[in-house]
XYZ file of C-alpha atoms in Angstrom:
661
model
C 69.107 59.962 -7.913
C 69.842 56.936 -9.985
C 67.540 55.012 -12.250
C 66.468 52.280 -9.986
C 65.876 54.911 -7.342
C 63.423 56.824 -9.350
C 60.152 57.691 -7.609
C 57.226 56.546 -9.733
C 54.071 58.910 -10.097
C 50.953 58.219 -12.044
C 49.064 60.390 -14.404
C 46.552 61.522 -11.521
C 49.411 62.338 -9.049
C 51.053 64.616 -12.240
C 47.675 66.204 -12.422
C 47.480 66.932 -8.752
C 50.970 68.313 -8.944
C 50.504 70.741 -11.725
C 46.991 71.542 -10.471
C 44.922 70.366 -13.825
C 42.548 67.453 -14.624
C 44.033 64.200 -15.596
C 42.690 64.929 -19.127
C 45.438 67.836 -19.554
C 48.152 65.678 -18.339
C 47.090 62.843 -21.101
C 46.939 65.625 -23.611
C 50.343 66.878 -22.823
C 51.615 63.515 -23.132
C 50.291 62.963 -26.723
C 51.032 66.405 -28.102
C 54.698 66.715 -26.543
C 57.337 64.435 -27.587
C 59.432 65.774 -25.018
C 57.336 64.396 -22.222
C 58.904 61.810 -19.930
C 58.648 58.230 -21.019
C 56.938 55.496 -19.099
C 59.202 53.996 -16.477
C 56.540 51.444 -14.935
C 52.907 50.513 -14.782
C 50.774 49.508 -17.477
C 49.349 51.308 -20.505
C 46.106 52.082 -18.651
C 48.013 53.111 -15.756
C 51.396 54.190 -16.524
C 54.088 55.544 -13.927
C 56.851 58.102 -14.718
C 59.833 59.464 -12.929
C 58.967 62.365 -10.555
C 62.371 63.827 -11.105
C 61.915 63.817 -14.737
C 58.334 64.899 -14.450
C 59.216 67.930 -12.192
C 61.918 68.921 -14.773
C 59.351 69.075 -17.845
C 56.755 71.010 -16.016
C 59.421 73.571 -15.119
C 60.863 73.686 -18.393
C 57.172 74.215 -20.116
C 55.954 76.494 -17.550
C 53.320 74.343 -16.059
C 54.080 74.093 -12.274
C 52.434 77.532 -11.784
C 52.241 78.418 -8.056
C 52.385 74.871 -6.756
C 54.345 74.637 -3.511
C 57.229 72.154 -2.904
C 55.157 70.154 -0.588
C 53.143 68.903 -3.656
C 56.286 67.373 -4.832
C 57.183 65.837 -1.399
C 54.401 63.394 -1.028
C 55.503 61.120 -3.985
C 58.704 60.700 -2.018
C 56.892 59.617 1.233
C 54.649 57.466 -0.881
C 57.754 55.649 -2.528
C 59.343 54.558 0.947
C 56.645 51.824 0.756
C 55.988 50.978 4.315
C 53.214 52.545 5.887
C 55.023 52.834 9.299
C 58.137 54.436 7.927
C 56.205 57.147 5.907
C 54.209 57.852 8.729
C 57.442 58.007 11.294
C 59.158 60.144 8.519
C 56.210 62.723 8.342
C 56.380 62.677 12.216
C 60.102 63.258 12.489
C 59.708 66.136 9.943
C 57.168 67.811 12.084
C 59.535 67.782 14.954
C 62.419 69.223 12.864
C 60.072 71.966 11.551
C 58.916 72.773 15.269
C 62.412 72.963 16.377
C 65.328 74.141 14.050
C 67.848 73.008 16.952
C 66.595 69.430 16.741
C 68.490 66.623 15.105
C 67.347 63.988 12.941
C 66.681 60.599 14.767
C 67.644 57.648 13.089
C 65.530 55.492 15.008
C 63.328 53.053 12.638
C 64.012 55.229 9.577
C 66.274 54.036 6.557
C 69.015 56.387 5.129
C 66.691 57.535 2.554
C 63.782 58.338 4.802
C 66.193 60.560 6.920
C 67.341 62.459 3.816
C 63.520 63.029 2.905
C 62.795 64.276 6.394
C 65.584 66.977 6.032
C 64.133 68.183 2.718
C 60.645 68.250 4.091
C 61.750 70.386 7.004
C 63.414 72.671 4.659
C 60.332 72.873 2.681
C 58.219 73.475 5.635
C 60.231 76.430 6.989
C 59.872 78.195 3.469
C 56.099 77.316 3.111
C 55.077 76.845 6.521
C 55.505 74.160 9.060
C 52.165 73.347 10.171
C 50.601 73.723 6.780
C 53.262 71.294 5.518
C 52.662 68.794 8.033
C 48.833 68.896 7.667
C 49.191 68.491 3.918
C 51.456 65.300 4.175
C 49.580 63.964 7.218
C 46.247 64.209 5.058
C 47.645 62.643 1.990
C 49.132 59.866 4.343
C 45.574 59.304 6.058
C 44.055 59.021 2.422
C 46.565 56.675 0.986
C 46.025 54.150 4.169
C 42.364 54.768 4.725
C 41.504 51.125 4.529
C 44.038 50.379 7.177
C 43.084 53.139 9.682
C 39.867 54.127 11.308
C 39.830 57.942 12.030
C 37.278 60.168 13.518
C 35.973 62.947 11.309
C 36.639 66.380 12.297
C 33.167 67.409 12.435
C 32.359 64.458 14.733
C 35.513 65.076 16.823
C 34.378 68.751 17.337
C 30.809 67.596 18.469
C 32.261 65.187 21.025
C 34.389 67.782 22.452
C 31.618 70.424 22.896
C 29.432 67.628 24.352
C 31.854 66.724 27.029
C 32.701 70.343 27.902
C 28.834 71.199 28.168
C 28.060 68.068 30.319
C 30.983 68.270 32.819
C 29.843 69.844 36.261
C 31.965 72.413 37.950
C 34.697 74.692 37.070
C 38.099 73.085 36.324
C 40.466 73.717 39.126
C 43.658 75.206 37.971
C 42.836 74.555 34.290
C 41.399 71.420 32.443
C 42.896 67.898 31.991
C 41.890 65.990 28.705
C 42.120 62.195 28.386
C 42.137 60.250 24.967
C 43.271 56.496 25.750
C 43.109 55.574 21.963
C 44.111 58.704 19.994
C 45.071 57.504 16.585
C 46.741 60.541 15.067
C 44.895 62.964 17.477
C 41.674 63.811 15.843
C 39.782 64.011 19.000
C 42.509 65.715 21.331
C 43.041 68.242 18.267
C 39.397 69.087 18.261
C 39.129 69.488 22.221
C 42.317 71.818 22.120
C 40.313 73.968 19.456
C 37.051 74.090 21.425
C 38.469 74.690 24.970
C 38.945 78.439 25.154
C 40.157 78.451 28.832
C 43.512 78.467 30.082
C 45.998 75.764 31.446
C 44.732 72.692 29.235
C 46.805 69.635 29.812
C 46.249 66.774 27.157
C 46.756 63.055 27.961
C 46.871 60.731 24.868
C 47.990 57.018 24.194
C 48.088 55.091 21.278
C 49.703 51.564 20.741
C 50.618 51.943 17.155
C 53.836 53.842 17.223
C 53.368 55.486 13.835
C 49.853 56.908 14.711
C 51.259 57.930 18.162
C 54.281 60.176 16.427
C 51.923 61.618 14.077
C 49.600 62.551 16.926
C 52.582 64.055 18.835
C 53.342 66.263 15.579
C 49.820 67.193 15.250
C 49.037 68.107 18.851
C 52.682 69.658 19.180
C 51.888 72.478 16.426
C 48.594 73.132 18.386
C 50.204 73.070 21.776
C 52.774 75.883 20.245
C 49.958 78.582 20.043
C 48.557 78.296 23.414
C 49.454 77.355 27.208
C 49.000 73.711 26.435
C 50.771 70.756 27.888
C 50.876 67.560 25.765
C 51.711 63.704 26.909
C 51.473 61.259 24.324
C 52.396 57.517 25.394
C 52.866 54.641 22.939
C 51.230 51.938 24.740
C 48.216 49.261 24.730
C 46.156 51.274 27.320
C 44.070 48.450 28.534
C 46.763 46.022 29.373
C 49.446 48.808 30.405
C 47.899 52.084 31.236
C 50.783 54.900 30.939
C 48.366 57.197 32.734
C 47.371 54.897 35.815
C 46.031 56.996 38.764
C 45.505 60.206 36.607
C 42.172 61.940 36.592
C 40.750 64.064 33.808
C 38.109 66.594 33.670
C 36.826 65.311 30.304
C 37.761 62.198 28.321
C 37.250 61.562 24.498
C 37.548 58.134 22.997
C 36.966 56.244 19.516
C 38.195 52.873 20.630
C 38.683 49.868 18.293
C 35.720 47.664 17.574
C 35.203 44.161 18.364
C 38.527 43.035 19.384
C 38.275 39.970 21.393
C 41.928 39.791 22.556
C 41.706 42.923 24.483
C 43.107 41.217 27.743
C 40.304 39.493 29.322
C 42.302 36.789 31.029
C 45.190 38.991 32.599
C 42.893 41.699 33.373
C 39.979 39.793 35.002
C 40.911 41.201 38.658
C 41.447 44.813 37.584
C 40.188 47.488 39.970
C 38.770 49.277 36.749
C 35.866 47.034 36.722
C 33.638 48.730 39.203
C 30.614 47.788 37.183
C 31.576 44.215 36.557
C 34.077 42.323 34.551
C 33.422 42.996 30.956
C 32.453 39.917 28.872
C 35.029 38.561 26.481
C 32.830 39.718 23.684
C 32.246 42.944 25.164
C 35.487 44.825 24.809
C 33.832 48.401 24.160
C 32.479 48.148 27.944
C 36.016 47.659 28.986
C 36.694 51.045 27.252
C 33.835 52.449 29.149
C 34.984 51.569 32.454
C 38.489 52.601 31.626
C 37.233 56.111 30.903
C 34.990 56.432 34.034
C 38.250 55.263 36.294
C 39.952 58.219 35.070
C 37.461 60.916 35.535
C 37.411 63.410 38.257
C 34.234 63.930 40.348
C 31.901 65.798 37.708
C 33.976 64.949 34.878
C 32.429 63.797 31.578
C 33.292 61.354 28.774
C 32.101 60.885 25.315
C 32.766 57.557 23.704
C 31.995 56.209 20.075
C 30.402 52.849 20.286
C 28.745 50.416 17.700
C 24.731 50.236 18.167
C 24.774 46.706 19.684
C 26.607 47.589 22.657
C 23.465 49.110 23.990
C 21.436 45.908 23.529
C 23.662 42.696 23.655
C 22.665 40.296 25.958
C 26.065 39.746 27.341
C 26.373 43.496 28.484
C 23.070 43.800 30.042
C 24.692 43.632 33.813
C 27.051 46.212 33.133
C 24.721 48.581 31.331
C 22.334 48.074 34.417
C 25.007 49.305 36.688
C 25.979 52.270 34.840
C 22.350 53.247 34.918
C 21.778 52.649 38.350
C 24.763 54.704 39.539
C 23.958 57.617 37.219
C 27.211 57.122 35.148
C 25.618 56.898 31.919
C 23.731 60.036 31.206
C 22.881 59.986 27.419
C 22.932 57.799 24.372
C 22.954 59.391 20.820
C 22.197 57.514 17.820
C 24.350 59.007 15.057
C 23.254 59.046 11.224
C 25.146 56.513 9.111
C 28.194 58.008 7.679
C 29.388 59.717 10.709
C 32.271 57.862 10.987
C 33.868 54.273 10.141
C 32.021 51.834 9.388
C 30.119 54.347 7.410
C 27.248 52.123 6.852
C 26.532 51.740 10.448
C 24.498 54.140 12.720
C 27.038 54.323 15.441
C 26.101 55.663 18.852
C 27.668 58.342 21.498
C 27.398 57.296 25.103
C 27.811 60.243 27.335
C 29.155 59.406 30.755
C 29.556 61.327 33.931
C 31.478 60.722 37.204
C 29.414 61.659 40.543
C 30.144 64.922 41.781
C 32.246 64.980 44.945
C 31.188 66.204 48.494
C 28.755 65.383 51.356
C 25.975 67.360 49.860
C 26.004 65.361 46.498
C 22.661 64.945 45.225
C 21.627 61.328 44.203
C 21.983 60.712 40.546
C 18.827 61.667 38.293
C 16.532 58.714 37.795
C 16.102 59.641 34.031
C 18.477 59.071 31.283
C 18.570 61.167 28.043
C 18.171 59.122 24.895
C 18.564 61.110 21.544
C 17.624 59.575 18.131
C 19.640 61.996 15.468
C 19.573 59.371 12.687
C 17.057 61.593 11.031
C 19.995 64.024 10.233
C 21.284 61.759 7.365
C 21.729 63.398 4.183
C 19.808 61.759 1.391
C 20.484 61.894 -2.493
C 24.290 61.211 -1.829
C 26.144 58.127 -2.951
C 27.779 57.461 0.288
C 26.070 57.885 3.629
C 26.783 61.200 5.427
C 25.293 63.482 8.279
C 23.782 66.955 8.048
C 26.547 68.310 10.324
C 25.098 71.581 11.041
C 21.645 70.314 11.654
C 23.309 67.467 13.776
C 25.431 69.431 16.037
C 22.632 71.972 17.004
C 20.119 68.955 17.699
C 22.405 67.077 19.664
C 23.467 70.186 21.837
C 20.003 71.501 21.902
C 18.911 68.007 23.464
C 21.764 67.917 25.876
C 20.910 71.331 27.165
C 17.890 69.477 28.964
C 20.110 66.649 30.551
C 20.235 68.500 34.005
C 17.328 70.749 33.726
C 14.087 68.530 34.658
C 11.758 71.434 33.959
C 13.092 71.702 30.184
C 11.661 69.462 27.606
C 13.937 67.821 25.110
C 13.164 68.745 21.390
C 11.407 65.938 19.325
C 13.715 63.001 18.613
C 15.043 63.042 22.419
C 13.285 61.933 25.260
C 13.940 61.361 29.075
C 13.683 57.851 29.970
C 13.011 56.750 33.439
C 15.248 53.852 34.946
C 12.253 52.054 35.847
C 11.423 51.539 32.093
C 15.065 50.819 31.552
C 16.024 48.252 34.205
C 13.863 45.183 32.474
C 15.295 41.995 31.477
C 16.905 43.416 28.463
C 18.441 46.883 29.687
C 18.182 48.260 26.144
C 19.382 51.840 25.698
C 18.857 52.125 21.885
C 17.483 55.530 21.564
C 15.100 54.657 18.615
C 13.189 52.153 20.889
C 11.852 55.126 22.897
C 11.955 58.029 20.787
C 9.326 56.913 18.044
C 6.297 59.142 18.187
C 3.296 60.235 16.469
C 4.093 62.897 13.750
C 0.727 63.675 12.383
C 0.378 67.586 12.167
C -2.287 69.639 13.532
C -5.500 70.909 11.652
C -3.774 74.562 11.879
C -0.635 73.116 10.623
C -2.193 71.367 7.762
C -4.179 74.608 7.027
C -0.619 76.725 6.865
C 0.799 73.936 4.604
C -2.090 74.116 2.333
C -1.740 77.792 1.977
C 1.887 77.853 1.337
C 1.324 75.201 -1.384
C -1.061 77.299 -3.016
C 1.241 80.456 -3.177
C 3.790 78.282 -4.666
C 1.358 76.978 -7.473
C 0.523 80.696 -8.150
C 3.766 81.553 -8.476
C 4.588 78.605 -10.766
C 1.643 79.457 -13.109
C 3.055 83.352 -13.328
C 6.341 82.054 -14.596
C 4.886 79.125 -16.781
C 2.759 82.038 -18.686
C 5.797 83.856 -19.521
C 7.984 81.030 -20.574
C 5.386 79.355 -22.630
C 5.130 82.431 -24.912
C 8.789 82.791 -25.952
C 9.437 82.138 -29.566
C 12.499 80.739 -31.016
C 13.850 81.347 -34.384
C 14.364 78.043 -36.276
C 17.587 77.566 -38.608
C 19.312 80.425 -37.412
C 23.134 79.480 -36.832
C 24.700 80.897 -33.738
C 28.243 81.337 -33.038
C 29.502 80.019 -29.970
C 32.851 80.138 -28.100
C 34.143 78.263 -25.000
C 35.256 79.034 -21.346
C 38.846 78.476 -22.329
C 38.876 81.059 -25.066
C 36.951 83.639 -22.951
C 39.469 83.251 -20.132
C 42.340 83.784 -22.624
C 40.414 86.927 -24.297
C 40.392 88.217 -20.558
C 36.641 88.149 -20.478
C 36.699 85.933 -17.404
C 38.895 84.400 -14.806
C 38.635 80.811 -13.796
C 39.907 79.202 -10.736
C 39.350 75.633 -9.192
C 38.055 74.917 -5.621
C 40.592 73.115 -3.430
C 40.241 70.744 -0.330
C 41.041 72.885 2.958
C 43.309 71.581 5.284
C 41.709 69.671 8.093
C 43.057 72.171 10.563
C 41.143 74.722 8.962
C 37.782 72.996 8.437
C 37.706 72.462 12.253
C 39.256 75.665 13.522
C 37.365 77.614 15.965
C 35.360 80.893 15.135
C 35.016 79.740 11.509
C 32.719 81.952 9.541
C 33.053 81.311 5.728
C 30.768 78.465 4.586
C 32.340 75.574 2.504
C 30.486 74.279 -0.334
C 31.285 70.853 -1.991
C 29.837 68.329 -4.528
C 28.489 66.308 -1.927
C 26.448 69.400 -0.624
C 25.032 69.965 -4.051
C 23.947 66.114 -4.252
C 22.073 66.650 -0.872
C 20.355 69.868 -1.092
C 22.638 72.363 -2.462
C 23.377 74.278 0.784
C 27.113 74.466 1.935
C 27.432 72.331 5.146
C 31.134 72.799 6.199
C 33.042 75.979 7.328
C 36.485 77.284 7.392
C 38.095 80.320 9.026
C 37.689 83.632 7.225
C 40.553 84.623 5.439
C 41.847 80.669 5.035
C 39.759 79.643 1.941
C 42.059 78.662 -0.895
C 39.348 79.495 -3.587
C 36.292 81.364 -2.648
C 33.242 82.714 -4.798
C 32.124 86.243 -4.219
C 28.906 87.848 -4.989
C 28.211 87.870 -8.598
C 30.752 85.130 -9.470
C 29.712 82.142 -11.468
C 30.051 78.982 -9.802
C 30.120 75.643 -11.891
C 30.135 71.910 -10.640
C 32.654 70.022 -12.880
C 31.286 66.575 -12.245
C 28.689 64.887 -14.443
C 26.399 63.565 -11.606
C 25.934 67.282 -10.083
C 26.708 69.274 -13.008
C 25.223 72.757 -12.682
C 26.016 76.513 -12.986
C 24.838 79.498 -11.172
C 25.462 82.943 -10.107
C 26.422 83.216 -6.539
C 24.530 85.490 -4.073
C 25.410 86.468 -0.637
C 28.720 86.621 1.448
C 31.848 84.787 0.365
C 31.884 80.906 0.189
C 34.743 78.629 -0.114
C 34.633 75.922 -2.651
C 35.966 72.383 -2.503
C 37.468 70.266 -5.233
C 35.736 69.820 -8.580
C 33.968 73.061 -8.094
C 34.890 76.215 -10.067
C 34.476 79.842 -9.706
C 34.365 82.042 -12.993
C 34.736 86.057 -12.265
C 33.578 88.074 -15.319
C 34.561 91.232 -16.837
C 31.451 93.095 -16.342
C 32.264 95.271 -19.493
C 32.753 91.958 -21.686
C 30.465 89.428 -20.136
C 27.038 89.374 -18.291
C 27.316 86.599 -15.172
C 23.515 85.570 -15.435
C 23.905 85.091 -19.059
C 27.232 83.105 -18.724
C 25.539 80.940 -15.958
C 22.642 80.394 -18.190
C 24.730 79.081 -21.167
C 26.605 76.810 -19.040
C 23.957 75.389 -17.188
C 22.536 73.473 -20.221
C 22.626 69.978 -19.517
C 23.640 69.228 -23.310
C 26.596 71.456 -22.703
C 27.737 69.419 -19.711
C 27.342 66.133 -21.682
C 29.453 67.565 -24.549
C 32.281 68.791 -22.193
C 32.297 65.466 -20.072
C 35.450 63.400 -20.059
C 33.903 60.067 -19.957
C 30.025 58.842 -20.476
C 29.540 57.732 -16.892
C 27.584 60.185 -14.403
C 30.948 60.027 -12.061
C 33.029 61.678 -15.011
C 34.535 65.010 -14.811
C 33.400 67.759 -16.736
C 36.258 69.931 -18.785
C 35.215 73.197 -17.830
C 37.291 75.083 -20.266
C 35.465 73.220 -23.079
C 31.979 74.443 -21.940
C 30.404 76.549 -24.855
C 28.947 80.063 -24.499
C 27.004 81.931 -27.214
C 28.836 84.775 -28.896
C 26.678 88.013 -28.319
C 27.072 91.370 -27.662
C 26.616 92.847 -24.219
C 23.344 94.439 -24.768
C 21.633 91.101 -26.406
C 23.140 89.094 -23.388
C 20.934 91.054 -21.268
C 17.589 89.792 -22.679
C 19.215 86.069 -22.502
C 20.226 86.806 -18.814
C 16.599 87.764 -17.814
C 15.114 84.846 -19.363
C 17.672 82.307 -17.627
C 16.914 83.887 -14.414
C 13.192 83.436 -14.743
C 14.032 79.747 -15.828
C 16.021 79.075 -12.824
C 13.283 80.660 -10.548
C 10.848 78.403 -12.211
C 12.860 75.409 -11.482
C 13.468 76.417 -7.807
C 9.675 76.831 -7.600
C 9.162 73.276 -9.021
C 11.479 71.896 -6.571
C 9.755 73.707 -3.457
C 6.371 72.765 -4.786
C 7.497 68.981 -5.013
C 8.838 68.906 -1.490
C 5.763 70.766 -0.084
C 3.451 68.621 -2.046
C 4.950 65.241 -0.637
C 4.887 66.777 2.814
C 1.164 67.578 2.603
C 0.632 63.691 1.398
C 2.500 62.332 4.176
C 0.794 64.659 6.706
C -2.689 64.057 5.407
C -2.038 60.340 5.367
C -0.756 60.366 8.945
C -4.069 62.383 10.043
C -6.151 60.116 8.224
C -4.536 56.974 9.696
C -5.315 58.172 13.004
C -8.962 58.764 12.276
C -11.052 61.514 13.182
C -12.440 62.354 9.677
C -15.418 64.348 9.964
C -18.348 63.342 7.240
């Protein structure tokens, strides 16, 4: 490769390739005169030649176990064009799936074709699907502002809803339709959720790069089971490639607020059985498109902006959907469930009428579900509690066709008489508001629990307040980095799991992320057993390496996967006590001293964290006190939460009246 063809990489990219923090790369640059010189960028954000960096890392033994796929991505990014890099990744997937396939020259430059061949070679050595998923994820992260993708958790939930709501067994297998598939998130989730035989996937996308990537993703999944896939590149509303095809389930996350969706040329289209969608209501065109493709009893789930439920222009079509029983449920999602993340999007659950002369008339009730309460507070960006959201929504939908089963709080059946007014507003929040004042028995139990917490708090406070500290005594300290060099512990950094792993069926290992720590400290994701890149086992010390969530604790319970910026420290029990280590590391001053910047979003250099140097027998006394201090902290948090709940409940009871003098 000549100088003008050099692939530029930033300090952050070098850190990712080497599996270290950016501060480590900056340190290499200062300490080693042999470090490659800058070829571009600025003094603040310099760029270096990938080839020179790779050679330097190899010569200095700093590549470790990093695979070839890490070195591939900068070359894809250097192609410049979003479309060409996407098409090149998709073409590499095709070659990796079939060793006999030849590289297609369509829409790819000679440079891109060479990269495709190189990628296919790396993929066959390191795993074709894993290599493709890695490159796809990096491509999506790079172009996140230009693309709207469906988060894997939401895609899995939509697939579960559709499979649960459809009526009757699928004859000879099941057909899935996604008419706006993007890179295949929804179809991939349905392929994982459906455990039957004979699945056929019909997917369409108008963007050629996205369609090609969807074909690559779904192609890998189809190889594992008896699945047929047909991915078309077309504008579905204007030129339906699957006209006349019928599906058992349909999933869709269509583009929002597109005025140029074909209003004029599609004015007489036969799909508009509930009325011609107004020019300003393209989402209702997608709704009717899905219904037109459903088999009798088939179900569809579509993501829609909340305004579709109440806008005046669409009330006539909403009324028809309700009267015919096509709209079965509307679910308000917490903000952060999908792009745009600041909006509480909705899921509309549609179902075609079952076939046959004995078909019962449509139910005169519609299920409205307000799941916005499953938003996770305390995080910088809005995000749902996916585990709670999934369970609540599926529990609510279990009452959809069971008239004798009451839905849980937050979901309600609403009769057509109440909905078919002048507004025909199907926003769940309008109908699910309810009084929440607790009963006298519930308040009594809460007060008892609060009293027990206060008693335990007082016990710990009595012990901790009597501790004596020596003044003026100098203590020798060491660092985590030195302890690792001495073999007293091993240090591993958490990683972002592949998307295919995070949504796989049958996952049974919890995944902890920094966002979880900022919420409630409990892991909310899952990965398949055995696939977690880095997992904490019972007795390991887990450390959060970011200032705003800095903490350290000893993990208890089954293995737990760790995401980025989390670290697992496994001690040599003959040299170091885990609770002693966690207590030393937990000190807030320790985290501030090891921080890379002054801001709360800065990283903490785990290797710089300080630990007292004490013999093992003295560590035990410290460890017991550290454990008591952590228990005291947990009780404080629980008492605070319980107390706020009591204040809220008592306020509701008082506001409702009925206070006995």
